[in-house]
Coordinates of N, CA and C in Angstrom, one line a residue:
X1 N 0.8 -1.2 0.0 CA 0.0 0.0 0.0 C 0.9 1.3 0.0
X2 N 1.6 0.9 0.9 CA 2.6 2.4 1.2 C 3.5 2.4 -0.3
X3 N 3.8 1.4 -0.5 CA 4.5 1.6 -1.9 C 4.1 2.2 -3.2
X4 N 2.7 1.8 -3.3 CA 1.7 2.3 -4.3 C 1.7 3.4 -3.8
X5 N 1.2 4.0 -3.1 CA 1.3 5.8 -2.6 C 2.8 6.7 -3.0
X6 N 4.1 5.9 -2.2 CA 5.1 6.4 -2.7 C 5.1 6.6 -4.6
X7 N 4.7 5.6 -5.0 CA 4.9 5.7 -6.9 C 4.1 6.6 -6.9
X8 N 2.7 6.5 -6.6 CA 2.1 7.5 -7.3 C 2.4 9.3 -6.5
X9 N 3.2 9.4 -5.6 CA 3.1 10.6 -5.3 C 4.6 10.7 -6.5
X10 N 5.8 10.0 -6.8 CA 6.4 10.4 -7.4 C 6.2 10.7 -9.1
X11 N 5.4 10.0 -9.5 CA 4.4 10.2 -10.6 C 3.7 11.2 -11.0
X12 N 3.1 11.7 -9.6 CA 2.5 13.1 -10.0 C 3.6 14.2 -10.0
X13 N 4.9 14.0 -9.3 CA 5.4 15.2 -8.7 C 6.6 14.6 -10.6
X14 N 6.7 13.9 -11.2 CA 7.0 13.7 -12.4 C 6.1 14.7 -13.4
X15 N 5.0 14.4 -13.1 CA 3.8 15.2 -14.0 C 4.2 16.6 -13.8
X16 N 3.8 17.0 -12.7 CA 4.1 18.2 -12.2 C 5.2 19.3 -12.8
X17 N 6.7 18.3 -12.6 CA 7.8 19.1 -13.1 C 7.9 19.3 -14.6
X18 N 7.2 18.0 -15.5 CA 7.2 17.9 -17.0 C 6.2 19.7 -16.9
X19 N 5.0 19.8 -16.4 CA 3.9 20.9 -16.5 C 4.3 22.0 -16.0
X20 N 5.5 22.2 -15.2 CA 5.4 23.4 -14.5 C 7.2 24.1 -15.3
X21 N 7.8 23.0 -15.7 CA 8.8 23.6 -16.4 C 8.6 24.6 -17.6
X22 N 7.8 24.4 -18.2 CA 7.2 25.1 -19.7 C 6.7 26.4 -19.3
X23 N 5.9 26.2 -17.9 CA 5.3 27.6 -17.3 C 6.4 28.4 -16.8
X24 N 7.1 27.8 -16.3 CA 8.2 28.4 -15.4 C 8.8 28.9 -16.6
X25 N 9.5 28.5 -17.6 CA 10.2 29.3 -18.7 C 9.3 30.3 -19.3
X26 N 8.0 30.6 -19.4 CA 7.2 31.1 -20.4 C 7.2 32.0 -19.4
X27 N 6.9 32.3 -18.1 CA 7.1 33.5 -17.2 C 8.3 34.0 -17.4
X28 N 9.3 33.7 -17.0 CA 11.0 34.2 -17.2 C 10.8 34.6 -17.9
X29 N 10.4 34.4 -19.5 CA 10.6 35.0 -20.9 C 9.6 36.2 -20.6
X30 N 8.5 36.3 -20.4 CA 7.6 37.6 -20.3 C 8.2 38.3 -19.3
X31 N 8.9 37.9 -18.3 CA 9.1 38.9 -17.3 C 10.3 39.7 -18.4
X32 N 11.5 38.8 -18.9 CA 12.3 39.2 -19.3 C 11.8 40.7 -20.7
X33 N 10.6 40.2 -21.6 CA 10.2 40.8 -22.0 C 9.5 42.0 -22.0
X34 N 9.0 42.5 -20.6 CA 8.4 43.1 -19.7 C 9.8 44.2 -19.1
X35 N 10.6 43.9 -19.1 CA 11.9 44.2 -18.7 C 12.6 45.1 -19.8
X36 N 12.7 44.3 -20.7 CA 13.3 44.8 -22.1 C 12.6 46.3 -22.5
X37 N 11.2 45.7 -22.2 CA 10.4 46.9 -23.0 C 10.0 48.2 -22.4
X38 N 10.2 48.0 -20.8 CA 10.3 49.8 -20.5 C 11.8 50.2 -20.4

């Protein structure tokens, strides 16, 4: 049981980094953009 919980919490926190990497660059670039432009 405890096993199945550890997989699936590392599974999600896999999902997570795949989903939150793309956002996390796409802010940096707008901020960076946001930056540039004043």
């Amino acid at each position: 049981m405890y096993v199945i919980q550890d997989y699936l919490k590392l599974e999600c926190r896999e999902i997570l980094i795949k989903e939150l990497k793309p956002a996390k660059l796409i802010a940096m670039d707008n901020a960076a953009f946001h930056k540039s432009k004043n």
